[in-house]
Each structure stands twice: as structure tokens, then as C-alpha cells.
XYZ file of C-alpha atoms in Angstrom:
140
model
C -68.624 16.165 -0.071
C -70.208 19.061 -1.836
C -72.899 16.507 -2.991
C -74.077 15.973 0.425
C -77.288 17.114 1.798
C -77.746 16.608 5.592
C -82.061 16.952 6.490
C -84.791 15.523 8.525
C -85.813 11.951 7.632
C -89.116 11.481 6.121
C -92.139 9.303 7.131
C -91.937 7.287 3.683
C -88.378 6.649 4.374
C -88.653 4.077 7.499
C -88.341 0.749 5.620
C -85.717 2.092 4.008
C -83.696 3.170 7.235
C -84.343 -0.129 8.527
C -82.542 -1.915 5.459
C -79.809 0.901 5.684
C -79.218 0.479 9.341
C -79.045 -3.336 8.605
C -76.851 -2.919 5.550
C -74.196 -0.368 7.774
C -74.029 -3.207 10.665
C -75.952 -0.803 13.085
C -78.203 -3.457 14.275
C -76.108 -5.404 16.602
C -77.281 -5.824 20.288
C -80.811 -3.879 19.793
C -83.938 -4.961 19.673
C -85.298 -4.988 16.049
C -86.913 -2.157 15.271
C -90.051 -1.624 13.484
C -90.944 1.021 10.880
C -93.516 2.368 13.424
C -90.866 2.580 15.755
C -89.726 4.656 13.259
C -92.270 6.683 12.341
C -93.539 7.280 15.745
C -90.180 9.003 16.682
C -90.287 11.009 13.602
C -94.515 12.072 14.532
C -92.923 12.686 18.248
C -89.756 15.131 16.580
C -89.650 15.945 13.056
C -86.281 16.869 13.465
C -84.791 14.068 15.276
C -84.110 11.442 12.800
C -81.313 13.137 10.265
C -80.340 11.689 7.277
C -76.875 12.120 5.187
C -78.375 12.004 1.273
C -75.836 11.744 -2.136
C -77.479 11.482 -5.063
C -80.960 10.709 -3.724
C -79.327 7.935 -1.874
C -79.163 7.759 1.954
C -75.290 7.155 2.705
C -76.085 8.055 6.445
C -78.344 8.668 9.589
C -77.893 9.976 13.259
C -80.657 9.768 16.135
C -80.481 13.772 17.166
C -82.634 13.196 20.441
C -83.256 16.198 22.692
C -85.938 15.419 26.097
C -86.019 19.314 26.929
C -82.806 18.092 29.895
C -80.057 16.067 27.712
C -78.949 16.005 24.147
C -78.385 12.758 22.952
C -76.748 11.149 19.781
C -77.097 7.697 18.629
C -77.848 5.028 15.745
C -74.951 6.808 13.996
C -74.569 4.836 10.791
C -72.596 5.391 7.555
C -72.998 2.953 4.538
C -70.022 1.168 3.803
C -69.358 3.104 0.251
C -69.324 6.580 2.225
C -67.198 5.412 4.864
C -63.947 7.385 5.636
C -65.518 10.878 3.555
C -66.814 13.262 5.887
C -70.403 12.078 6.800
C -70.019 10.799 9.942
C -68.394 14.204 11.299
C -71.198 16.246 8.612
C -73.858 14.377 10.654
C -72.452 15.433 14.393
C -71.879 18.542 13.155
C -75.823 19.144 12.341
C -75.980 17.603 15.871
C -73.881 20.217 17.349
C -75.670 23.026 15.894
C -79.220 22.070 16.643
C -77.748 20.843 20.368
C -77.107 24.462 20.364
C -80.219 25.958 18.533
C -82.044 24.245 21.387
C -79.757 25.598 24.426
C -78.524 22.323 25.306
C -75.168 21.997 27.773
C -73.945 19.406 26.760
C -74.325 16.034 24.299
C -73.629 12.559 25.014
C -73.072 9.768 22.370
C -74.260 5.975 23.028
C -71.328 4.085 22.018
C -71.290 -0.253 21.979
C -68.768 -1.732 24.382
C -66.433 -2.810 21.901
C -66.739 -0.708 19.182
C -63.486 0.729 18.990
C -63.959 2.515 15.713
C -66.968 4.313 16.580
C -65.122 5.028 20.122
C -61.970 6.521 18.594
C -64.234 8.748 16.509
C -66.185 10.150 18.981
C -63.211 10.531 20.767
C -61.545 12.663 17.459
C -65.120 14.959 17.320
C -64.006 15.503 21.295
C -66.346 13.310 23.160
C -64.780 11.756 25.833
C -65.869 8.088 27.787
C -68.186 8.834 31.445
C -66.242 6.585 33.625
C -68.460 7.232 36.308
C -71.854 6.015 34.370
C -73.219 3.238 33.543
C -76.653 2.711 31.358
C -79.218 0.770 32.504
C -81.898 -0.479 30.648
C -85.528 -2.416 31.180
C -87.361 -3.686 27.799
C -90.939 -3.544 27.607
């Protein structure tokens, strides 16, 4: 993985995160996002759309969100020719350290019911499932 460059997304780069999130399967049970979706969240925090990057190609991404109270990770997505080599834990790692740059407490990871391969990694970086928590959501 000495290849691998882990760094902020770029505002030219939304289309293409929407095809890779598509591509890695990381579009089930959302609502469909839109490049200014995107871009806004980029505008809002330059730093909170990372990208994993081989060879000029984007092989991974991670939603680094921080509201000033919570740190939270999600849209975690590795291609399916990078799976099982590193970027995944490369990507939380960045997490980790800018969770701590920041003074966060703690970090919490949105995980699909269901998803038990994204749930036993999390689980292997040391996250552990809230019992006691539920999300709750409201579209607009």
C-alpha cells in the first residue's frame, strides 16, 4: 500500500464519487445523492470528504464529519479491486487522527442493519455496536 495517498476530496471530483459510491455498492437504502450534495459538504468542510487515491484512481472514500460535539464516520466505501488491502483501515486511521487533531472524545461509525462485513470490521478497528441507541431520521 505504499502507492496509496489518503487527502481531501476535491470539488471537480463529485460526479465521480457518485459513480464510485455506486460502483462499491454504497448506495443502498439512501436517498440519491446529488453532486451538490456533494459539493456543498465539501464548501461546508474541506476536510471532511477523504479520498483513498492509487494511481490517480480513487479506490476509496470516508465521510470524516465533525459538528464541533461528535465525530462521525460514514459512506465508507472501497472499490471492489482494493478490497481486502489496507484502505479501509488507511481511511479510519486518517479518521482517528484528525478525530484527535480536533479534540474529539470519541467517534461513532453509521453501520446498515445487515451489513455484517462492514460490522465485523468496525468491530476489528475496535468500534463496538450502541445497544442503547437508535437513529432516527426525518427527510426533507
Amino acid at each position: 500500500m505504499a502507492d496509496l495517498s489518503i487527502r481531501p476530496a476535491r470539488q471537480h471530483e463529485a460526479t465521480a464519487l457518485i459513480a464510485f459510491w455506486e460502483a462499491a455498492g454504497e448506495n443502498d437504502a439512501r436517498p440519491v445523492d446529488t453532486e451538490d450534495a456533494v459539493r456543498r459538504l465539501m464548501a461546508r468542510d474541506a476536510e471532511a470528504l477523504v479520498v483513498a487515491e492509487r494511481a490517480e484512481e480513487i479506490v476509496g472514500s470516508l465521510i470524516v464529519g465533525w459538528d464541533g460535539w461528535r465525530f462521525h464516520l460514514y459512506r465508507l466505501a472501497v472499490g471492489p479491486e482494493a478490497r481486502r488491502s489496507g484502505v479501509a483501515r488507511r481511511l479510519v486511521a486518517h479518521a482517528q487522527e484528525r478525530a484527535r487533531e480536533v479534540g474529539a472524545g470519541r467517534i461513532d461509525a453509521m453501520v446498515l442493519e445487515g451489513n455484517a462485513l462492514g460490522a465485523a470490521f468496525w468491530e476489528s478497528c475496535g468500534f463496538h455496536v450502541q445497544e442503547d441507541w437508535r437513529r432516527w431520521v426525518h427527510p426533507l
